[in-house]
CSV table of C-alpha atoms in Angstrom, one decimal:
chain,number,residue,atom,x,y,z
A,1,MET,CA,19.8,14.1,21.5
A,2,SER,CA,19.4,11.5,24.3
A,3,PRO,CA,16.3,9.4,25.0
A,4,ASN,CA,14.1,10.7,27.9
A,5,SER,CA,11.5,9.6,30.3
A,6,LEU,CA,8.8,9.2,27.6
A,7,THR,CA,10.8,6.2,26.2
A,8,PRO,CA,8.5,3.2,26.5
A,9,ASP,CA,9.6,0.3,28.7
A,10,GLY,CA,11.1,-2.5,26.6
A,11,TYR,CA,11.9,-0.2,23.7
A,12,LEU,CA,14.0,-2.0,21.1
A,13,PRO,CA,16.5,0.3,19.3
A,14,ARG,CA,15.6,1.0,15.7
A,15,ILE,CA,17.8,1.9,12.9
A,16,ALA,CA,15.7,5.0,12.3
A,17,ASP,CA,16.9,6.3,15.7
A,18,GLY,CA,20.1,7.6,14.1
A,19,GLN,CA,18.0,9.4,11.4
A,20,MET,CA,15.8,10.9,14.1
A,21,ARG,CA,18.8,12.4,16.0
A,22,SER,CA,20.1,13.9,12.8
A,23,ALA,CA,16.7,15.2,11.7
A,24,LEU,CA,15.9,16.8,15.1
A,25,GLU,CA,19.2,18.7,14.9
A,26,THR,CA,18.4,19.9,11.4
A,27,MET,CA,14.8,21.0,11.1
A,28,PRO,CA,12.1,22.4,13.4
A,29,ALA,CA,9.8,19.4,12.8
A,30,VAL,CA,10.3,15.7,12.0
A,31,LEU,CA,7.5,13.7,10.4
A,32,ILE,CA,7.8,10.0,11.0
A,33,GLU,CA,5.9,8.1,8.3
A,34,GLY,CA,5.1,4.4,7.9
A,35,PRO,CA,2.4,1.7,8.1
A,36,ARG,CA,0.3,1.4,11.2
A,37,ALA,CA,1.9,-0.6,14.0
A,38,CYS,CA,5.5,-0.5,12.7
A,39,GLY,CA,6.7,1.4,15.8
A,40,LYS,CA,6.4,5.1,14.9
A,41,THR,CA,4.8,6.2,18.2
A,42,TRP,CA,7.3,4.4,20.3
A,43,THR,CA,10.2,5.9,18.4
A,44,GLY,CA,8.5,9.3,18.5
A,45,ARG,CA,8.2,9.0,22.3
A,46,ARG,CA,11.8,7.9,22.6
A,47,PHE,CA,12.8,11.4,21.4
A,48,ALA,CA,9.9,13.5,22.7
A,49,ALA,CA,9.8,15.7,25.8
A,50,SER,CA,6.0,16.0,25.8
A,51,ALA,CA,3.3,14.3,23.8
A,52,LEU,CA,-0.3,14.8,22.5
A,53,PHE,CA,-2.2,11.8,21.0
A,54,LEU,CA,-4.5,13.2,18.4
A,55,ASP,CA,-7.8,12.0,17.1
A,56,GLU,CA,-10.8,13.3,15.2
A,57,ARG,CA,-12.2,15.0,18.2
A,58,VAL,CA,-9.2,17.4,18.2
A,59,ASP,CA,-9.9,18.1,14.6
A,60,ASP,CA,-13.5,18.9,15.3
A,61,VAL,CA,-12.4,21.4,18.0
A,62,LEU,CA,-9.9,23.0,15.7
A,63,SER,CA,-12.5,23.3,12.9
A,64,ALA,CA,-14.7,25.2,15.4
A,65,GLY,CA,-12.1,27.9,15.6
A,66,MET,CA,-10.2,26.9,18.8
A,67,ASP,CA,-6.7,28.5,19.2
A,68,PRO,CA,-4.3,25.6,18.7
A,69,GLY,CA,-1.6,27.2,20.8
A,70,GLY,CA,-2.6,25.2,23.9
A,71,ILE,CA,-2.3,22.0,21.9
A,72,LEU,CA,1.1,22.9,20.5
A,73,PHE,CA,2.4,24.2,23.8
A,74,GLY,CA,4.7,21.8,25.7
A,75,ASP,CA,8.3,20.8,26.2
A,76,ALA,CA,10.1,20.4,22.9
A,77,PRO,CA,10.3,18.2,21.0
A,78,ARG,CA,6.5,17.8,21.3
A,79,LEU,CA,5.1,14.6,19.8
A,80,LEU,CA,1.9,15.0,17.8
A,81,ASP,CA,0.9,11.4,17.3
A,82,GLU,CA,-1.2,10.3,14.3
A,83,TRP,CA,-1.5,13.9,13.2
A,84,GLN,CA,-3.4,13.0,10.0
A,85,LEU,CA,-6.5,12.4,12.2
A,86,ALA,CA,-6.4,16.1,12.9
A,87,PRO,CA,-4.9,17.5,9.7
A,88,ARG,CA,-5.9,21.1,10.7
A,89,ILE,CA,-3.0,21.0,13.1
A,90,TRP,CA,-0.5,21.1,10.3
A,91,ASN,CA,-0.6,24.8,9.4
A,92,PRO,CA,-0.6,26.0,13.0
A,93,MET,CA,2.4,23.7,13.7
A,94,ARG,CA,4.1,25.0,10.6
A,95,ARG,CA,3.6,28.6,11.8
A,96,ALA,CA,4.9,27.7,15.2
A,97,CYS,CA,8.0,26.4,13.5
A,98,ASP,CA,8.5,29.7,11.8
A,99,GLU,CA,8.0,31.7,15.0
A,100,ARG,CA,10.3,29.6,17.2
A,101,ALA,CA,13.0,29.3,14.4
A,102,MET,CA,14.8,26.5,16.3
A,103,PRO,CA,15.4,22.9,15.3
A,104,GLY,CA,13.8,20.0,17.2
A,105,GLN,CA,10.4,21.5,18.1
A,106,PHE,CA,7.9,18.9,16.9
A,107,ILE,CA,7.8,15.2,16.1
A,108,LEU,CA,4.8,14.1,14.1
A,109,THR,CA,3.8,10.5,13.4
A,110,GLY,CA,1.5,9.5,10.5
A,111,SER,CA,0.1,6.2,9.2
A,112,ALA,CA,-1.4,7.7,6.1
A,113,ASN,CA,-1.1,10.8,4.0
A,114,PRO,CA,-4.2,13.0,4.4
A,115,PRO,CA,-6.8,13.3,1.7
A,116,ASP,CA,-5.6,16.6,0.3
A,117,ASP,CA,-1.9,15.8,1.0
A,118,ILE,CA,-1.4,19.3,2.5
A,119,THR,CA,2.1,18.5,3.5
A,120,ARG,CA,3.3,18.3,-0.1
A,121,HIS,CA,4.1,22.0,-0.7
A,122,THR,CA,4.1,23.7,2.8
A,123,GLY,CA,6.9,21.9,4.7
A,124,ALA,CA,9.9,23.1,2.8
A,125,GLY,CA,12.5,24.4,5.2
A,126,ARG,CA,10.6,23.3,8.2
A,127,ILE,CA,9.9,19.6,8.1
A,128,ILE,CA,12.1,16.6,7.4
A,129,ARG,CA,10.6,13.1,6.9
A,130,VAL,CA,11.9,9.9,8.4
A,131,ARG,CA,10.4,6.7,6.8
A,132,MET,CA,9.9,3.7,9.1
A,133,SER,CA,9.1,0.1,8.1
A,134,PRO,CA,8.4,-3.0,10.1
A,135,MET,CA,11.6,-4.3,11.8
A,136,SER,CA,14.4,-5.7,9.8
A,137,LEU,CA,16.0,-9.0,10.9
A,138,TYR,CA,18.8,-7.1,12.6
A,139,GLU,CA,16.4,-4.9,14.6
A,140,SER,CA,14.3,-8.0,15.7
A,141,GLY,CA,17.5,-9.8,16.9
A,142,ASP,CA,17.4,-12.4,14.1
A,143,SER,CA,20.6,-11.3,12.3
A,144,SER,CA,24.1,-11.9,13.8
A,145,GLY,CA,25.2,-8.5,12.5
A,146,ALA,CA,28.5,-10.0,11.4
A,147,ILE,CA,28.6,-8.1,8.1
A,148,SER,CA,28.1,-4.4,7.8
A,149,PHE,CA,26.0,-3.1,4.9
A,150,GLY,CA,27.8,0.1,5.0
A,151,GLY,CA,31.1,-1.7,5.0
A,152,LEU,CA,30.1,-3.7,1.9
A,153,MET,CA,29.2,-0.5,0.1
A,154,GLN,CA,32.7,0.8,0.9
A,155,GLY,CA,34.4,-2.4,-0.5
A,156,ASP,CA,35.2,-4.2,2.8
A,157,ASN,CA,36.2,-7.8,2.5
A,158,ILE,CA,33.5,-10.3,3.4
A,159,PRO,CA,34.5,-12.6,6.3
A,160,ALA,CA,34.0,-16.2,5.5
A,161,ARG,CA,31.4,-17.6,7.9
A,162,GLU,CA,28.4,-19.8,8.1
A,163,GLU,CA,25.0,-18.6,9.3
A,164,THR,CA,23.1,-21.3,11.1
A,165,HIS,CA,19.5,-20.4,10.2
A,166,SER,CA,17.8,-23.1,8.2
A,167,LEU,CA,15.5,-22.3,5.3
A,168,ASP,CA,12.5,-23.4,7.5
A,169,LYS,CA,13.6,-20.9,10.1
A,170,VAL,CA,13.9,-18.0,7.6
A,171,MET,CA,10.5,-18.8,6.1
A,172,GLY,CA,9.2,-18.8,9.7
A,173,LEU,CA,10.6,-15.3,10.1
A,174,ALA,CA,8.9,-14.2,6.9
A,175,CYS,CA,5.6,-15.5,8.2
A,176,ARG,CA,6.0,-13.9,11.6
A,177,GLY,CA,7.0,-10.6,10.1
A,178,GLY,CA,8.7,-7.5,11.6
A,179,TRP,CA,5.9,-5.9,13.6
A,180,PRO,CA,7.4,-4.9,16.9
A,181,GLN,CA,4.5,-6.2,19.1
A,182,HIS,CA,4.9,-9.7,17.6
A,183,ILE,CA,8.6,-10.1,17.6
A,184,GLY,CA,8.3,-12.6,20.4
A,185,SER,CA,5.2,-14.4,19.1
A,186,ASN,CA,5.1,-17.7,17.5
A,187,VAL,CA,4.0,-18.0,13.8
A,188,THR,CA,0.4,-19.0,14.6
A,189,VAL,CA,-0.2,-15.9,16.9
A,190,ALA,CA,1.6,-13.6,14.5
A,191,GLY,CA,-0.4,-14.9,11.6
A,192,ARG,CA,-3.7,-14.2,13.3
A,193,ALA,CA,-2.5,-10.6,14.0
A,194,ALA,CA,-1.5,-10.2,10.3
A,195,ARG,CA,-4.9,-11.4,9.1
A,196,ALA,CA,-6.6,-8.9,11.5
A,197,TYR,CA,-4.3,-6.2,10.2
A,198,LEU,CA,-5.5,-7.0,6.6
A,199,SER,CA,-9.1,-7.0,7.8
A,200,GLU,CA,-8.8,-3.5,9.1
A,201,ILE,CA,-7.3,-2.3,5.9
A,202,THR,CA,-10.2,-3.8,3.9
A,203,ARG,CA,-12.9,-2.6,6.2
A,204,THR,CA,-11.9,0.9,7.3
A,205,ASP,CA,-8.3,2.1,6.7
A,206,ILE,CA,-8.4,2.2,2.9
A,207,SER,CA,-11.6,4.3,2.9
A,208,ARG,CA,-10.4,6.6,5.7
A,209,VAL,CA,-7.2,7.5,3.9
A,210,ASP,CA,-9.0,9.8,1.4
A,211,GLY,CA,-12.7,9.7,2.5
A,212,VAL,CA,-13.7,7.5,-0.5
A,213,GLU,CA,-15.8,4.4,0.3
A,214,ARG,CA,-14.4,1.3,-1.3
A,215,ASN,CA,-15.8,-2.2,-1.5
A,216,PRO,CA,-14.1,-4.3,1.2
A,217,LEU,CA,-14.5,-7.6,-0.8
A,218,LYS,CA,-12.8,-6.0,-3.8
A,219,VAL,CA,-10.0,-4.6,-1.6
A,220,GLU,CA,-9.5,-8.1,-0.1
A,221,LYS,CA,-9.3,-9.6,-3.6
A,222,LEU,CA,-6.7,-6.9,-4.6
A,223,LEU,CA,-4.6,-7.7,-1.6
A,224,ILE,CA,-4.7,-11.4,-2.5
A,225,SER,CA,-3.7,-10.7,-6.1
A,226,LEU,CA,-0.8,-8.5,-4.9
A,227,ALA,CA,0.3,-11.3,-2.6
A,228,ARG,CA,0.2,-13.8,-5.4
A,229,ASN,CA,2.4,-11.5,-7.5
A,230,VAL,CA,4.7,-10.3,-4.8
A,231,ALA,CA,8.0,-8.9,-5.8
A,232,THR,CA,7.1,-8.7,-9.5
A,233,GLU,CA,6.4,-5.9,-12.0
A,234,VAL,CA,2.7,-6.9,-12.1
A,235,ARG,CA,0.6,-4.5,-14.1
A,236,VAL,CA,-2.8,-3.1,-13.3
A,237,ALA,CA,-4.3,-5.1,-16.2
A,238,THR,CA,-3.0,-8.3,-14.7
A,239,LEU,CA,-4.3,-7.5,-11.3
A,240,ALA,CA,-7.7,-6.6,-12.8
A,241,SER,CA,-7.9,-9.9,-14.6
A,242,ASP,CA,-6.9,-11.7,-11.5
A,243,ILE,CA,-9.6,-10.1,-9.4
A,244,ALA,CA,-12.2,-10.7,-12.1
A,245,ALA,CA,-11.3,-14.4,-12.3
A,246,SER,CA,-12.0,-14.8,-8.6
A,247,GLY,CA,-15.7,-14.8,-9.4
A,248,GLY,CA,-18.7,-12.9,-8.1
A,249,ASN,CA,-19.2,-9.2,-8.8
A,250,ASN,CA,-15.5,-8.4,-8.4
A,251,HIS,CA,-14.7,-6.6,-11.6
A,252,LEU,CA,-12.7,-3.4,-11.2
A,253,GLU,CA,-12.1,-0.9,-14.0
A,254,ARG,CA,-8.4,-0.2,-14.4
A,255,ARG,CA,-8.7,3.4,-13.4
A,256,THR,CA,-10.6,2.5,-10.3
A,257,LEU,CA,-8.0,-0.2,-9.5
A,258,ALA,CA,-5.2,2.3,-9.9
A,259,ARG,CA,-7.0,4.5,-7.3
A,260,TYR,CA,-7.2,1.5,-4.9
A,261,LEU,CA,-3.4,1.0,-5.4
A,262,ASN,CA,-2.8,4.6,-4.7
A,263,ALA,CA,-4.8,4.4,-1.5
A,264,LEU,CA,-2.8,1.4,-0.4
A,265,GLU,CA,0.4,3.3,-1.1
A,266,ARG,CA,-0.8,6.3,0.9
A,267,LEU,CA,-1.3,3.9,3.8
A,268,PHE,CA,2.3,2.8,3.4
A,269,VAL,CA,1.1,-0.8,2.9
A,270,LEU,CA,2.1,-1.1,-0.7
A,271,GLN,CA,5.8,-0.7,-1.4
A,272,LYS,CA,7.0,0.2,-4.9
A,273,VAL,CA,10.6,-0.4,-6.1
A,274,PRO,CA,11.1,1.9,-9.1
A,275,ALA,CA,13.0,0.8,-12.2
A,276,TRP,CA,16.6,1.9,-12.6
A,277,SER,CA,17.4,3.8,-15.9
A,278,PRO,CA,21.1,3.9,-16.3
A,279,HIS,CA,23.2,4.8,-19.4
A,280,LEU,CA,24.1,1.6,-21.1
A,281,ALA,CA,27.0,0.7,-23.4
A,282,SER,CA,24.5,-0.9,-25.8
A,283,ARG,CA,21.2,0.1,-27.3
A,284,VAL,CA,18.9,-2.0,-25.1
A,285,GLN,CA,15.5,-0.9,-24.0
A,286,ILE,CA,15.0,-0.7,-20.2
A,287,ARG,CA,11.7,-1.7,-18.7
A,288,GLN,CA,10.1,1.0,-16.6
A,289,ALA,CA,7.5,-0.8,-14.5
A,290,PRO,CA,8.0,-0.7,-10.7
A,291,LYS,CA,8.2,-3.9,-8.6
A,292,LEU,CA,5.4,-4.2,-6.1
A,293,SER,CA,5.4,-5.8,-2.7
A,294,LEU,CA,3.3,-5.5,0.5
A,295,VAL,CA,5.3,-3.7,3.1
A,296,ASP,CA,6.0,-6.8,5.2
A,297,PRO,CA,6.1,-10.5,4.1
A,298,SER,CA,3.7,-11.5,6.9
A,299,LEU,CA,0.9,-9.6,5.1
A,300,THR,CA,1.6,-11.6,1.9
A,301,VAL,CA,1.5,-14.8,3.9
A,302,ALA,CA,-1.7,-13.8,5.7
A,303,ALA,CA,-3.4,-12.8,2.4
A,304,LEU,CA,-2.7,-16.3,1.0
A,305,ASP,CA,-3.3,-18.2,4.3
A,306,ALA,CA,0.2,-19.7,3.8
A,307,THR,CA,2.5,-21.4,6.4
A,308,PRO,CA,6.2,-22.1,6.6
A,309,GLU,CA,5.4,-25.7,5.5
A,310,SER,CA,3.4,-24.7,2.4
A,311,LEU,CA,6.1,-22.2,1.4
A,312,ILE,CA,8.8,-24.9,1.5
A,313,ARG,CA,6.6,-27.0,-0.8
A,314,ASP,CA,6.5,-24.1,-3.3
A,315,LEU,CA,10.1,-22.9,-3.6
A,316,PRO,CA,9.6,-20.6,-6.5
A,317,PHE,CA,7.0,-18.6,-4.5
A,318,ALA,CA,9.1,-18.9,-1.4
A,319,GLY,CA,11.9,-17.2,-3.3
A,320,ARG,CA,9.7,-14.3,-4.2
A,321,LEU,CA,8.5,-14.0,-0.6
A,322,PHE,CA,12.1,-14.0,0.5
A,323,GLU,CA,12.8,-11.3,-2.0
A,324,SER,CA,10.0,-9.1,-0.4
A,325,MET,CA,11.6,-9.6,3.0
A,326,ALA,CA,15.0,-8.6,1.5
A,327,ILE,CA,13.4,-5.5,0.0
A,328,ARG,CA,12.1,-4.6,3.5
A,329,ASP,CA,15.4,-5.1,5.1
A,330,LEU,CA,17.6,-3.5,2.5
A,331,SER,CA,15.4,-0.5,2.2
A,332,VAL,CA,16.0,0.1,6.0
A,333,TYR,CA,19.7,-0.5,5.8
A,334,ALA,CA,20.1,1.7,2.7
A,335,ALA,CA,18.1,4.5,4.2
A,336,ALA,CA,20.5,4.6,7.1
A,337,HIS,CA,23.2,5.5,4.6
A,338,GLY,CA,21.2,8.0,2.5
A,339,ALA,CA,20.7,5.4,-0.2
A,340,GLY,CA,17.7,4.1,-2.1
A,341,LEU,CA,16.6,1.0,-4.0
A,342,SER,CA,15.6,0.4,-7.6
A,343,HIS,CA,15.5,-2.7,-9.8
A,344,TYR,CA,16.7,-3.5,-13.4
A,345,ARG,CA,15.1,-5.3,-16.3
A,346,ASP,CA,15.7,-4.9,-20.0
A,347,SER,CA,14.2,-6.0,-23.3
A,348,VAL,CA,16.7,-8.8,-23.8
A,349,GLY,CA,15.8,-10.7,-20.6
A,350,LEU,CA,18.4,-9.4,-18.1
A,351,GLU,CA,16.9,-8.9,-14.7
A,352,VAL,CA,18.7,-7.8,-11.5
A,353,ASP,CA,16.5,-7.8,-8.4
A,354,LEU,CA,17.8,-4.7,-6.7
A,355,VAL,CA,20.1,-1.8,-7.5
A,356,ILE,CA,21.3,0.2,-4.5
A,357,ASN,CA,21.5,3.9,-5.5
A,358,LEU,CA,24.3,5.3,-3.2
A,359,LYS,CA,25.4,8.9,-2.7
A,360,ALA,CA,27.5,10.7,-5.4
A,361,GLY,CA,26.1,8.6,-8.1
A,362,ARG,CA,27.7,5.3,-6.9
A,363,TRP,CA,25.8,2.1,-7.3
A,364,ALA,CA,25.7,-1.5,-6.2
A,365,ALA,CA,23.6,-4.5,-7.4
A,366,VAL,CA,22.0,-7.4,-5.5
A,367,GLU,CA,20.6,-10.7,-6.7
A,368,ILE,CA,18.3,-12.4,-4.1
A,369,LYS,CA,18.4,-16.2,-3.9
A,370,LEU,CA,17.2,-18.7,-1.4
A,371,GLY,CA,20.7,-20.3,-1.6
A,372,GLY,CA,22.4,-23.3,-3.1
A,373,ARG,CA,25.2,-23.5,-5.6
A,374,ALA,CA,22.9,-23.2,-8.7
A,375,GLY,CA,21.1,-20.2,-7.4
A,376,ILE,CA,24.3,-18.4,-6.4
A,377,GLU,CA,25.8,-19.1,-9.9
A,378,GLN,CA,22.7,-17.8,-11.6
A,379,GLY,CA,22.7,-14.6,-9.5
A,380,ALA,CA,26.4,-14.0,-10.0
A,381,ARG,CA,26.0,-14.4,-13.8
A,382,ALA,CA,23.2,-11.8,-13.9
A,383,LEU,CA,25.2,-9.3,-11.8
A,384,LEU,CA,28.3,-9.6,-14.0
A,385,ARG,CA,26.2,-9.2,-17.1
A,386,LEU,CA,24.8,-6.0,-15.7
A,387,ARG,CA,28.2,-4.7,-14.8
A,388,ASP,CA,29.3,-5.2,-18.4
A,389,LYS,CA,26.3,-3.5,-19.8
A,390,ILE,CA,26.5,-0.3,-17.7
A,391,ASP,CA,28.3,2.7,-19.2
A,392,GLN,CA,31.0,3.0,-16.5
A,393,GLU,CA,32.3,6.2,-17.9
A,394,VAL,CA,29.0,7.7,-16.8
A,395,HIS,CA,28.2,5.6,-13.7
A,396,GLY,CA,31.5,4.3,-12.6
A,397,PRO,CA,32.1,0.6,-11.6
A,398,PRO,CA,29.8,-1.0,-9.2
A,399,ALA,CA,30.6,-0.4,-5.5
A,400,ARG,CA,29.6,-4.0,-4.9
A,401,LEU,CA,27.9,-7.0,-6.5
A,402,ILE,CA,26.1,-9.2,-4.0
A,403,VAL,CA,24.2,-12.4,-4.1
A,404,LEU,CA,21.9,-12.2,-1.0
A,405,THR,CA,20.9,-15.6,0.3
A,406,ALA,CA,18.5,-17.0,2.9
A,407,THR,CA,21.0,-19.5,4.3
A,408,GLY,CA,24.5,-20.8,4.1
A,409,TYR,CA,28.0,-19.3,4.0
A,410,ALA,CA,29.2,-15.7,3.5
A,411,PHE,CA,32.2,-15.6,1.2
A,412,GLU,CA,33.9,-13.7,-1.6
A,413,ARG,CA,34.0,-15.3,-5.1
A,414,PRO,CA,37.1,-15.1,-7.3
A,415,ASP,CA,35.0,-13.0,-9.8
A,416,GLY,CA,34.5,-10.4,-7.1
A,417,VAL,CA,30.8,-11.2,-6.4
A,418,GLY,CA,30.1,-11.4,-2.7
A,419,VAL,CA,27.7,-14.0,-1.2
A,420,VAL,CA,26.0,-12.8,2.0
A,421,PRO,CA,23.2,-14.4,4.0
A,422,ILE,CA,20.5,-12.0,5.0
A,423,THR,CA,20.8,-13.1,8.6
A,424,ALA,CA,24.4,-11.8,8.8
A,425,LEU,CA,23.6,-8.2,7.9
A,426,VAL,CA,23.8,-5.0,10.1
A,427,PRO,CA,23.5,-1.5,8.7
């Protein structure tokens, strides 16, 4: 399916474009989900032949008994933008899918799941979901695209090459973030926008997602705590203690805090990387806690009021922020190949940052390091230990073992571990 006249001027191609083409050829409706301002509407317009931009007034009219046929009528695919603001459109749209019995009829975008999550059980056979994130470094033009993620997963050799981005530059890219409207902005301007984004989450978004009023100050403290613990398996009890320690009347019961986290996840602002539970050759207990990150590193930076300079002065934290950026990018690249992400940690201290769950049960593993010989060696040792622990009669050998770095050279080690700078990757 080709782009059309609704494509916005200056549209930057997205990796999700390929998923959109496939989805529109497969199902009557495509639901594009992701955080506000990540580019869903522009991508929807790129593939739509007509569009309707929904708001609460449309929902009021529908609740009064209006026939939705006029709203749904238009050249297909018809874009229903921010449909969750008028959730009563869902069932009429679903019925229209059944009546037309043709693929590519509707494109819906949504920045939040509606309060009753009416999509959960009523979309089977009609709706396919495409998840969007803020832009990866390849989409924003900050990766050379010299090394194919898909090729790596197929065992292609890694070309020896140096990426010229300095650590300062990569930290600047993390601070700027992947929001399409700020790709050309400097770090200062992008930082102001990220702080405004967080302010909207605390004031209105988190309460609108399910109609439950929440204390903006406590939401702010939670976001700060999540930022401090970025890319870790932080537990609800730890977050609660962190918030209480901030002073004032900021105590949150664990069950209430868990509901706050759920609301952030429904806004697609909180990203969870689940734990991987493979069959092991030894009797080691595998930890099951997910790894948590805000959906874009710029939000972490904004919550902590950090700068590229302050990050360079705190390299351990810079490493975790870089890991969150790698999670953002690799989740996009993996999705383009029908793959997902998890992480590994066991009771004897072995941790591997990411496991890529490929089709047909294949798997790959990634350690994420800022760079340097010591970091690469440490990452390679962890990857090789994981390889030796996995029951390969069940899971097979790893498709790839990769140390993903912020800077430096791409090369293949004699032990088979590949070293790849993030600024070299393309899907």
